């Protein structure tokens, strides 16, 4: 029996061609044939190309059949449809305006009209970065006229970016239940569906979207919504068993807003381009309308991307419109609060001490701002509609854990034409891609240094390796200025320990004088760079000579003379010390200003008295160096509320020599702002008073 090609899994053109050659050489007719130097080489190329394309297409077709491996959005949407999941559409930016309309007397009398109305349609225009956008009101708005002044006031009117469009279908076939919205980029939250008995009838029957078939029967006036190809949506009506069936001759009216989504965020100044009519049909002149902006346009979003669909579809199928498990609460919270970027939930039995009968839900918003009390209460009330009767949802703020990798990249300069800066751009681009992976949920999980390093190595062929270390940051925040306080933060990860845990150390993980690294000269060398002799010398002379494994950002301390800018570090023995710079040397001002537990990652700052901080906020960044190099998210008491933020790395690229790599070399934020910012902390977010905002 003739031999057959043994390699049936290769997707490489060269390997396929060699496999065909090997097969032909087994035949006596081609024993001494020169496949490379004859015309047969072209025939082998054709065979190899045909095999290559067939294998590639078969592999891609199989991958596109499964939700986890599919990459084309239309395919992902079709698979998600089998799980009864409809991807979120594009969202129109919304703004809030207040305006007043001055009416005139009716005829020659002394009475004003009773009402004025703004018809549905495009009524405002604004611009961002020179690009004009139209804003609309989807439904007519009516206001009463003050008969003393003739003034009609429209307070807190929400307008949406986009054009209000309408389309009609005549029902000719009652078996046809699907009707497509004929344009893309439609905000389905602003879709209005109505049915009239015929084209001449003024009777309008409004239909609502059905998201749960419980209590739906053959008379329910509702529709289902699903995404089709090219980011368009289809309205599906009932069959007489689930939802009312259409009747021949009826007219379906679709009214929708086509929008630009996030592009229109930030519009602040609005110009009225619509019309206002009073109850007698008269138009009010534009000069009689005054406008004020309450809230600039915001919350515009692009349609749900493929990564988010893959994450949410299985969880939506599992939740089945009720909240029982933790994952149910995570999905339902996103459902009732679309501005949530990431959500995690955990039962009260998982905290210490246990709190039974409660489920804690941490929400990271898309804007990064913390939820105010009103929004938390609204989310809680919405969750109660889905939760079990005895379970109370508690909405909490997530703890933001800042991750800052420090990387040295080495490459072979003879194998690439890229400059250092170009190669650095490739590396940073790969890190951006790494950072976006899993963005659908930033809670829990783990960041492995090995995976991070592999991603960098694979970003360009000339890179031969890299050295990476991870530092973590948390904020000590909310403390009172001018008052003595103590506050602890828990990193949930072991910090580099200057002593060897379990060998001469205390049971609580606070280091004592036991060597972890090799002895240097007459003293014991610690990971902080101290020796016993140097440490004693530093304490006696009040001078600090080296770096630490923990750094706390600059602030002004009340108890120091002349209100000097100070930093706080660990002394290598589990105690925090306060230092400042005098004549280019670091001097210890005070000891015993806190503790660090290297084993558990808990850092307690205080007792201290802060007079001011560089940015004026009650926030002090704390930075630590990890012991293992890997970042575990959510290993503290509340195991799931950490929200990792990977920020821009430090990088050094050198094609000829290895730089001096010191993983402990990180500089605190100086008071004058000249040094590197260890942590890119977000700006302070101020909430508008509730009576001054619509949202």
XYZ file of C-alpha atoms in Angstrom:
695
model
C 0.000 0.000 0.000
C 1.538 3.386 -0.963
C 2.478 5.779 1.837
C 0.269 8.783 2.396
C 1.219 12.214 3.798
C 1.561 11.920 7.560
C 1.346 15.631 8.473
C -2.326 16.547 8.156
C -2.387 19.418 10.663
C 0.063 21.894 9.160
C -1.172 25.307 8.036
C 2.225 26.387 6.704
C 2.649 26.543 2.917
C 6.240 25.278 2.952
C 5.435 22.336 5.197
C 2.472 21.356 3.014
C 4.646 21.444 -0.102
C 7.360 19.329 1.540
C 4.732 16.836 2.647
C 3.537 16.430 -0.955
C 7.134 16.002 -2.119
C 7.770 13.340 0.512
C 4.671 11.480 -0.614
C 5.653 11.556 -4.298
C 9.162 10.318 -3.539
C 7.642 7.134 -2.142
C 6.351 6.285 -5.635
C 8.722 4.434 -7.934
C 7.850 6.732 -10.839
C 9.392 9.731 -9.000
C 12.239 8.078 -7.075
C 15.018 10.172 -8.692
C 12.890 13.079 -9.840
C 14.118 16.672 -9.248
C 11.045 18.423 -7.903
C 12.782 21.786 -7.361
C 14.512 22.106 -10.692
C 11.700 21.121 -13.019
C 8.294 22.358 -14.130
C 6.754 20.036 -11.535
C 7.682 22.627 -8.929
C 4.924 24.901 -10.247
C 2.398 22.072 -10.065
C 3.451 21.387 -6.475
C 2.984 25.083 -5.695
C -0.562 24.951 -7.039
C -1.344 21.823 -5.023
C 0.184 23.300 -1.879
C -1.697 26.590 -2.291
C -4.968 24.774 -2.830
C -4.371 22.611 0.242
C -3.286 25.647 2.249
C -6.406 27.659 1.400
C -8.702 24.686 1.984
C -7.134 23.951 5.390
C -7.227 27.632 6.377
C -10.873 28.064 5.364
C -11.888 24.856 7.126
C -10.088 25.976 10.282
C -11.662 29.444 10.194
C -15.123 28.051 9.470
C -14.886 25.731 12.447
C -13.607 28.508 14.699
C -16.463 30.807 13.677
C -18.998 28.181 14.752
C -18.220 28.600 18.458
C -18.716 31.647 20.643
C -15.316 31.399 22.317
C -13.276 31.272 19.094
C -15.412 33.325 16.684
C -13.925 36.672 15.645
C -16.361 38.091 13.065
C -19.036 40.167 14.804
C -21.937 38.893 12.701
C -21.016 35.301 13.603
C -20.638 36.136 17.287
C -24.065 37.827 17.238
C -25.710 34.792 15.613
C -24.239 32.427 18.214
C -25.269 34.778 21.034
C -28.799 34.789 19.597
C -28.999 31.074 20.397
C -28.452 32.076 24.031
C -31.298 34.621 23.770
C -28.843 37.510 24.030
C -29.222 40.747 22.066
C -26.070 42.890 21.930
C -26.395 46.434 23.170
C -26.802 48.982 20.395
C -24.991 52.255 19.959
C -26.069 54.823 22.577
C -26.908 58.409 21.754
C -25.191 61.137 23.739
C -27.718 62.952 25.891
C -27.706 66.482 27.231
C -29.939 68.446 29.555
C -31.158 71.938 28.771
C -33.559 74.381 30.348
C -35.302 77.036 28.281
C -38.119 79.511 28.523
C -40.613 80.550 25.851
C -42.211 83.995 25.925
C -45.668 83.884 24.312
C -47.771 86.789 23.082
C -51.399 87.760 23.669
C -54.081 85.962 21.717
C -55.361 88.381 19.059
C -56.086 91.791 20.515
C -57.044 90.384 23.904
C -55.183 90.263 27.193
C -54.898 86.502 27.647
C -52.038 84.233 26.747
C -52.296 80.747 25.179
C -52.701 77.972 27.723
C -49.862 75.697 26.528
C -46.915 75.587 24.166
C -45.523 72.425 22.572
C -42.220 71.348 21.037
C -43.029 68.705 18.390
C -40.895 65.576 18.234
C -37.937 65.949 15.920
C -34.600 67.696 15.510
C -34.627 70.823 17.668
C -31.047 71.699 18.701
C -27.607 71.831 17.148
C -24.206 71.959 18.840
C -20.582 71.254 18.019
C -17.486 69.501 19.411
C -14.041 70.201 17.925
C -15.614 71.946 14.968
C -17.959 69.070 14.120
C -21.677 69.925 14.235
C -24.220 67.526 15.734
C -27.998 67.585 15.752
C -30.005 66.860 18.894
C -33.588 65.672 18.959
C -36.540 65.113 21.254
C -38.150 61.728 20.480
C -41.580 62.697 21.828
C -43.510 66.007 21.884
C -43.027 68.128 25.018
C -45.753 70.418 26.335
C -45.548 73.073 29.043
C -48.167 75.263 30.682
C -48.088 79.034 30.133
C -48.049 81.329 33.140
C -51.066 83.582 32.584
C -49.465 86.399 34.565
C -46.275 86.636 32.518
C -46.992 84.617 29.374
C -43.880 82.585 30.071
C -43.683 78.808 29.516
C -40.745 77.116 31.223
C -39.142 73.831 30.177
C -36.961 72.680 33.066
C -34.432 69.841 32.767
C -35.350 68.780 29.264
C -33.303 65.795 28.071
C -32.299 65.884 24.411
C -30.542 63.137 22.433
C -27.930 63.428 19.710
C -29.054 62.159 16.345
C -31.758 62.479 13.731
C -35.304 61.331 14.437
C -36.451 59.117 11.553
C -39.627 57.188 10.753
C -40.400 54.200 8.554
C -43.640 52.355 7.811
C -44.457 48.794 6.827
C -47.814 47.611 5.481
C -48.756 44.151 6.745
C -49.569 42.006 3.719
C -48.492 38.598 5.021
C -49.489 37.770 8.596
C -46.944 34.942 8.643
C -44.137 37.457 8.246
C -43.110 38.572 11.688
C -39.672 40.146 11.124
C -39.363 43.782 10.041
C -35.931 45.367 9.734
C -35.031 48.882 10.814
C -33.629 50.135 7.486
C -30.578 52.049 8.819
C -27.619 51.305 11.073
C -26.395 53.166 14.179
C -29.845 53.174 15.770
C -30.162 53.604 19.530
C -32.659 50.864 20.383
C -33.470 52.521 23.703
C -35.046 55.321 21.652
C -37.019 53.016 19.372
C -40.781 53.597 19.348
C -43.031 50.981 17.702
C -46.720 51.524 17.047
C -49.410 49.880 14.907
C -52.506 51.403 13.305
C -55.460 49.426 11.872
C -54.890 51.024 8.424
C -53.098 53.902 6.752
C -56.032 56.312 7.208
C -56.701 55.559 10.868
C -55.577 57.966 13.554
C -55.752 55.216 16.160
C -52.290 54.270 17.436
C -51.486 51.149 19.445
C -48.067 51.402 21.127
C -45.940 48.256 21.429
C -43.213 47.708 24.037
C -40.143 45.509 23.832
C -40.542 42.073 25.438
C -37.461 40.969 27.397
C -39.138 38.325 29.561
C -41.906 36.032 28.330
C -43.285 35.500 31.833
C -46.880 36.795 31.859
C -46.800 37.204 28.056
C -49.791 35.714 26.230
C -51.388 35.899 22.797
C -52.851 39.367 23.422
C -49.682 41.066 24.685
C -48.826 44.055 22.525
C -45.087 43.770 22.351
C -42.175 42.956 20.109
C -38.835 41.176 20.313
C -35.603 42.751 19.138
C -32.555 41.084 17.630
C -29.436 42.233 15.817
C -28.935 41.175 12.197
C -26.031 41.720 9.810
C -24.175 45.028 9.467
C -25.152 46.364 12.906
C -28.837 46.613 12.028
C -31.743 45.503 14.177
C -34.941 43.629 13.411
C -38.311 43.967 15.155
C -40.115 40.623 15.604
C -43.833 40.432 16.418
C -45.777 37.635 18.119
C -47.463 34.579 16.673
C -50.700 34.735 18.652
C -49.342 32.468 21.394
C -46.391 34.546 22.604
C -47.367 38.083 21.713
C -50.220 39.427 19.597
C -50.264 38.335 15.951
C -50.412 40.984 13.221
C -53.541 41.432 11.054
C -53.432 41.999 7.322
C -53.834 45.665 6.399
C -52.305 47.029 9.588
C -49.560 49.645 9.366
C -46.353 49.274 11.420
C -44.689 52.582 12.285
C -41.071 52.590 13.469
C -39.678 55.800 14.930
C -35.989 55.775 15.874
C -32.914 57.944 16.403
C -29.849 57.444 14.231
C -26.856 58.701 16.206
C -23.097 59.258 16.165
C -22.703 57.740 19.629
C -19.617 58.795 21.634
C -18.444 61.304 19.015
C -21.019 63.821 20.269
C -19.988 63.699 23.930
C -18.963 67.091 25.282
C -21.396 69.447 23.498
C -22.044 72.415 25.788
C -23.573 75.260 23.782
C -26.866 74.575 22.035
C -28.725 76.519 19.365
C -32.459 76.050 18.885
C -33.384 75.066 15.310
C -36.846 73.598 15.893
C -40.210 75.200 16.301
C -42.514 75.895 19.220
C -46.280 76.188 18.741
C -48.972 77.261 21.164
C -52.324 75.543 21.572
C -53.851 77.740 18.863
C -51.298 76.601 16.286
C -49.222 79.813 16.221
C -45.429 79.517 15.993
C -43.373 81.275 18.649
C -40.506 83.365 17.164
C -37.013 82.056 17.888
C -36.112 85.420 19.432
C -38.613 84.697 22.223
C -36.775 81.532 23.324
C -33.912 81.630 25.851
C -31.755 78.534 26.484
C -29.430 77.452 29.308
C -27.319 74.281 29.416
C -27.778 72.201 32.553
C -25.607 69.208 31.562
C -23.260 68.916 28.597
C -23.823 65.953 26.302
C -22.553 62.692 27.774
C -22.998 58.912 27.934
C -22.742 58.394 24.181
C -21.317 54.928 23.525
C -20.361 52.703 20.639
C -22.254 49.461 20.130
C -21.279 46.465 22.212
C -18.017 44.981 20.961
C -17.193 41.324 20.347
C -15.272 40.850 23.610
C -18.176 42.183 25.656
C -20.714 40.003 23.793
C -18.629 36.891 24.457
C -18.449 37.781 28.143
C -22.071 38.776 28.697
C -24.018 36.307 26.516
C -23.339 33.158 28.610
C -24.023 35.077 31.822
C -27.291 36.461 30.484
C -28.358 32.930 29.561
C -27.422 31.709 33.047
C -29.222 34.554 34.835
C -32.583 33.992 33.068
C -33.893 37.374 34.255
C -33.469 36.653 37.943
C -30.715 37.190 40.476
C -29.825 34.133 42.532
C -26.105 33.511 42.129
C -23.278 36.035 42.298
C -22.851 35.979 38.517
C -26.585 36.697 38.174
C -26.176 39.894 40.181
C -23.215 40.904 38.044
C -25.163 40.558 34.816
C -28.411 42.092 36.101
C -26.522 45.094 37.515
C -25.144 45.819 34.044
C -28.652 45.406 32.708
C -30.242 47.943 35.063
C -27.242 50.306 35.043
C -25.737 50.444 31.521
C -23.025 52.905 32.633
C -21.307 50.093 34.572
C -18.082 49.032 32.864
C -17.289 46.193 35.269
C -19.293 44.627 38.073
C -18.508 42.051 40.724
C -20.765 40.606 43.406
C -20.222 38.374 46.426
C -22.339 37.122 49.289
C -22.070 38.489 52.780
C -20.982 35.083 54.059
C -17.619 35.633 52.354
C -16.645 38.670 54.415
C -15.331 38.659 57.962
C -17.293 38.801 60.146
C -20.061 37.263 57.968
C -23.095 39.370 57.073
C -25.873 36.974 56.118
C -28.808 37.986 53.958
C -26.869 40.546 51.927
C -25.075 40.505 48.583
C -22.390 43.131 47.989
C -22.133 44.577 44.497
C -19.113 46.661 43.470
C -19.543 48.797 40.348
C -16.813 50.383 38.228
C -18.362 53.056 36.029
C -17.331 53.764 32.446
C -16.371 57.298 33.402
C -14.310 56.146 36.379
C -16.300 58.309 38.785
C -17.651 56.883 42.023
C -21.388 56.379 42.311
C -23.261 58.939 44.356
C -25.805 57.953 46.999
C -28.793 58.582 44.730
C -27.486 56.315 41.966
C -26.614 53.557 44.450
C -30.146 53.663 45.836
C -31.650 53.491 42.351
C -29.495 50.486 41.389
C -30.440 48.751 44.636
C -34.167 49.281 44.028
C -33.837 47.934 40.483
C -31.954 44.858 41.704
C -34.664 44.105 44.259
C -37.032 43.376 41.358
C -34.807 40.451 40.344
C -33.422 39.237 43.675
C -34.716 36.661 46.115
C -37.089 38.076 48.730
C -34.732 37.676 51.696
C -31.566 38.981 49.969
C -30.703 42.670 50.207
C -28.298 44.118 47.605
C -25.674 46.527 48.939
C -23.943 48.736 46.355
C -20.320 49.521 47.258
C -17.406 51.326 45.633
C -14.562 49.160 44.275
C -11.040 49.382 45.612
C -8.800 50.501 42.748
C -5.467 48.680 42.664
C -2.937 50.442 40.450
C -0.383 48.238 38.691
C 2.835 49.716 37.301
C 5.196 47.343 35.536
C 8.842 48.321 35.097
C 10.423 46.666 32.069
C 13.861 46.521 30.452
C 13.715 45.189 26.881
C 16.734 43.673 25.100
C 16.937 43.188 21.350
C 19.323 42.186 18.576
C 20.118 45.372 16.685
C 21.449 43.440 13.676
C 18.090 41.769 12.974
C 15.893 44.853 12.702
C 15.906 48.238 10.998
C 13.680 49.776 13.668
C 15.034 52.577 15.809
C 14.840 52.480 19.595
C 11.776 54.718 19.595
C 10.037 52.664 16.906
C 10.697 49.470 18.817
C 9.484 51.129 22.007
C 6.240 52.029 20.199
C 5.781 48.383 19.213
C 6.259 47.296 22.817
C 3.889 49.918 24.197
C 1.320 48.981 21.549
C 1.511 45.346 22.645
C 1.069 46.436 26.260
C -2.007 48.455 25.296
C -3.459 45.329 23.666
C -2.631 43.325 26.781
C -4.329 45.946 28.930
C -7.551 45.825 26.885
C -7.840 42.047 27.159
C -10.475 41.152 29.710
C -11.669 44.754 29.922
C -15.252 43.464 30.101
C -14.536 42.582 33.721
C -11.587 44.023 35.617
C -12.313 42.253 38.883
C -10.661 39.131 40.293
C -8.125 37.174 38.321
C -4.372 37.338 38.219
C -1.682 39.127 36.255
C 1.308 36.856 35.669
C 4.661 38.459 35.046
C 5.631 35.528 32.813
C 2.631 36.121 30.520
C 3.361 39.849 30.503
C 6.993 39.215 29.549
C 6.005 36.726 26.819
C 3.657 39.284 25.317
C 6.518 41.818 25.147
C 8.945 39.274 23.657
C 6.456 38.433 20.898
C 5.736 42.058 19.987
C 8.763 42.193 17.639
C 10.993 39.456 16.200
C 14.264 41.158 17.171
C 13.430 41.202 20.901
C 15.476 38.536 22.666
C 14.146 39.013 26.194
C 13.122 41.428 28.901
C 13.245 41.949 32.633
C 10.018 43.055 34.297
C 9.023 43.786 37.859
C 5.607 44.826 39.169
C 4.789 47.501 41.720
C 1.334 48.093 43.201
C -0.346 51.255 44.384
C -3.307 52.063 46.620
C -4.651 55.324 47.994
C -4.906 56.299 51.632
C -7.835 58.679 51.259
C -10.635 60.476 53.022
C -8.557 61.539 56.017
C -9.136 64.895 57.773
C -6.533 67.623 57.279
C -5.087 68.958 60.507
C -6.142 65.964 62.625
C -4.156 62.942 63.709
C -5.318 59.692 62.084
C -4.292 56.117 61.322
C -5.492 54.328 58.191
C -4.689 50.914 56.710
C -4.736 49.624 53.132
C -4.533 45.955 52.143
C -2.711 45.092 48.907
C -3.728 41.436 49.137
C -0.260 40.452 47.852
C 2.962 39.663 49.698
C 5.470 42.524 49.681
C 9.205 41.949 49.262
C 10.365 40.991 52.748
C 13.760 42.247 53.935
C 13.945 39.213 56.243
C 13.368 35.533 55.627
C 9.788 34.763 56.786
C 9.770 31.764 59.060
C 13.410 32.181 60.084
C 13.685 34.580 62.944
C 10.592 36.590 62.027
C 7.499 37.293 63.987
C 4.413 35.185 63.276
C 2.469 38.125 61.924
C 4.872 38.582 59.031
C 6.624 41.711 60.279
C 10.279 41.344 59.436
C 13.045 41.235 62.050
C 16.774 41.014 61.607
C 17.158 37.734 59.774
C 19.029 37.432 56.472
C 17.143 36.785 53.286
C 19.965 37.680 50.971
C 23.713 37.146 51.129
C 25.893 38.795 53.750
C 27.804 41.867 52.665
C 30.931 42.929 54.539
C 30.249 43.147 58.260
C 26.477 43.402 58.132
C 23.490 41.479 56.792
C 22.191 42.739 53.432
C 18.427 43.223 53.164
C 16.246 43.608 50.095
C 15.906 47.291 50.925
C 19.639 47.731 50.496
C 20.314 48.097 54.223
C 22.916 46.302 56.264
C 22.723 46.076 60.014
C 25.611 48.476 60.334
C 24.162 50.939 57.821
C 20.750 50.773 59.430
C 22.152 51.552 62.859
C 24.219 54.349 61.358
C 21.173 55.800 59.607
C 19.161 55.774 62.814
C 21.910 57.366 64.847
C 22.765 60.052 62.285
C 19.149 60.590 61.194
C 20.176 59.979 57.583
C 18.562 57.564 55.141
C 20.871 56.356 52.383
C 18.982 53.839 50.243
C 15.609 52.921 48.769
C 12.856 50.857 50.380
C 10.320 48.261 49.240
C 7.532 50.676 50.187
C 7.097 54.332 49.285
C 4.401 56.827 50.274
C 3.930 59.972 48.224
C 4.969 63.428 49.336
C 2.798 65.441 51.713
C 3.238 68.172 54.323
C 3.104 66.983 57.929
C 1.843 69.293 60.681
C 4.206 68.037 63.348
C 7.380 68.859 61.396
C 9.073 72.182 61.838
C 8.576 74.686 59.008
C 5.973 72.349 57.489
C 8.515 70.453 55.384
C 7.457 68.217 52.488
C 8.004 64.649 53.661
C 7.881 61.070 52.397
C 7.243 57.841 54.279
C 9.145 54.582 53.725
C 9.707 51.298 55.506
C 12.919 50.813 57.458
C 13.394 47.182 56.434
C 11.996 45.898 59.731
C 8.258 46.371 59.259
C 8.157 49.934 60.586
C 7.388 53.110 58.616
C 9.670 56.117 58.983
C 9.176 59.722 57.878
C 11.989 61.266 55.802
C 12.768 64.516 54.013
C 15.607 65.916 51.914
C 18.135 68.311 53.397
C 21.210 69.323 51.386
C 20.481 66.584 48.838
C 20.476 63.950 51.603
C 17.519 62.117 53.056
C 17.078 62.640 56.769
C 14.830 60.692 59.129
C 12.425 63.045 60.869
C 10.311 60.560 62.769
C 10.029 56.818 63.345
C 6.960 54.774 64.229
C 4.573 56.440 61.752
C 3.077 53.123 60.679
C 3.686 49.453 60.032
C 3.923 47.102 57.074
C 3.068 43.413 57.143
C 5.221 41.973 54.373
C 3.436 38.622 54.452
C -0.178 39.778 54.084
C 0.417 43.067 52.257
C -1.310 45.261 54.837
C 0.154 48.752 55.289
C -0.978 51.013 58.130
C -0.073 54.696 57.974
C -0.207 56.654 61.223
C -0.507 58.159 63.640
C 0.275 61.210 61.483
C -1.165 64.674 61.007
C -1.338 65.870 57.382
C -1.377 69.597 56.689
C -1.640 69.431 52.888
C -0.982 67.320 49.794
C 0.457 68.402 46.402
C -2.901 68.214 44.603
C -4.962 69.514 47.507
C -6.985 66.302 47.863
C -7.177 64.013 50.892
C -5.334 61.256 49.052
C -1.857 59.860 49.642
C -0.526 57.220 47.205
C 1.179 54.154 48.685
C 3.471 52.097 46.423
C 4.964 48.670 47.191
C 7.210 46.136 45.455
C 5.716 42.662 45.079
C 7.460 39.621 46.472
C 6.384 37.094 43.814
C 6.195 39.437 40.850
C 2.701 38.182 40.005
C -0.372 40.218 40.892
C -3.270 38.408 42.564
C -6.518 40.377 42.429
C -8.927 39.925 45.307
C -7.109 37.982 47.988
C -8.104 40.222 50.890
C -11.072 40.015 53.255
C -13.437 41.263 50.561
C -12.128 38.900 47.910
C -13.630 40.355 44.777
C -13.699 44.112 44.987
C -10.223 44.885 43.674
C -10.253 46.625 40.311
C -6.802 46.472 38.662
C -5.630 49.369 36.525
C -2.519 48.655 34.444
C -0.909 51.991 33.665
C 1.924 53.060 31.398
C 5.155 51.208 32.074
C 8.694 52.438 32.442
C 10.754 50.928 29.668
C 14.433 50.905 28.709
C 15.562 49.535 25.358
C 19.263 48.966 24.640
C 20.517 47.000 21.654
C 24.145 46.633 22.638
C 24.515 46.536 26.401
C 22.503 45.366 29.391
C 21.422 48.286 31.599
C 21.953 48.239 35.322
C 18.679 46.629 36.430
C 17.637 47.415 39.980
C 14.087 46.184 40.698
C 14.003 48.226 43.902
C 14.794 51.515 42.234
C 11.530 53.416 42.327
C 11.396 57.048 43.324
C 8.584 58.611 45.363
C 6.574 61.527 44.007
C 8.435 64.649 45.069
C 6.655 67.678 46.436
C 7.943 69.905 43.622
C 6.697 67.461 40.998
C 10.086 66.958 39.328
C 10.380 63.198 39.878
C 8.571 60.361 38.156
C 4.977 59.829 39.160
C 4.888 56.300 40.468
C 1.105 56.014 40.140
C -1.131 57.738 37.659
C -3.901 58.569 40.082
C -7.189 59.799 38.584
C -8.307 63.363 39.071
C -10.853 64.124 41.728
C -14.438 63.843 40.513
C -16.982 66.305 41.875
C -20.684 65.473 41.725
C -23.072 68.255 40.826
C -25.804 68.915 43.381
C -28.829 66.840 42.525
C -31.041 69.867 41.912
C -28.589 71.213 39.288
C -28.303 68.139 37.096
C -30.596 65.819 35.153
C -28.508 62.677 35.411
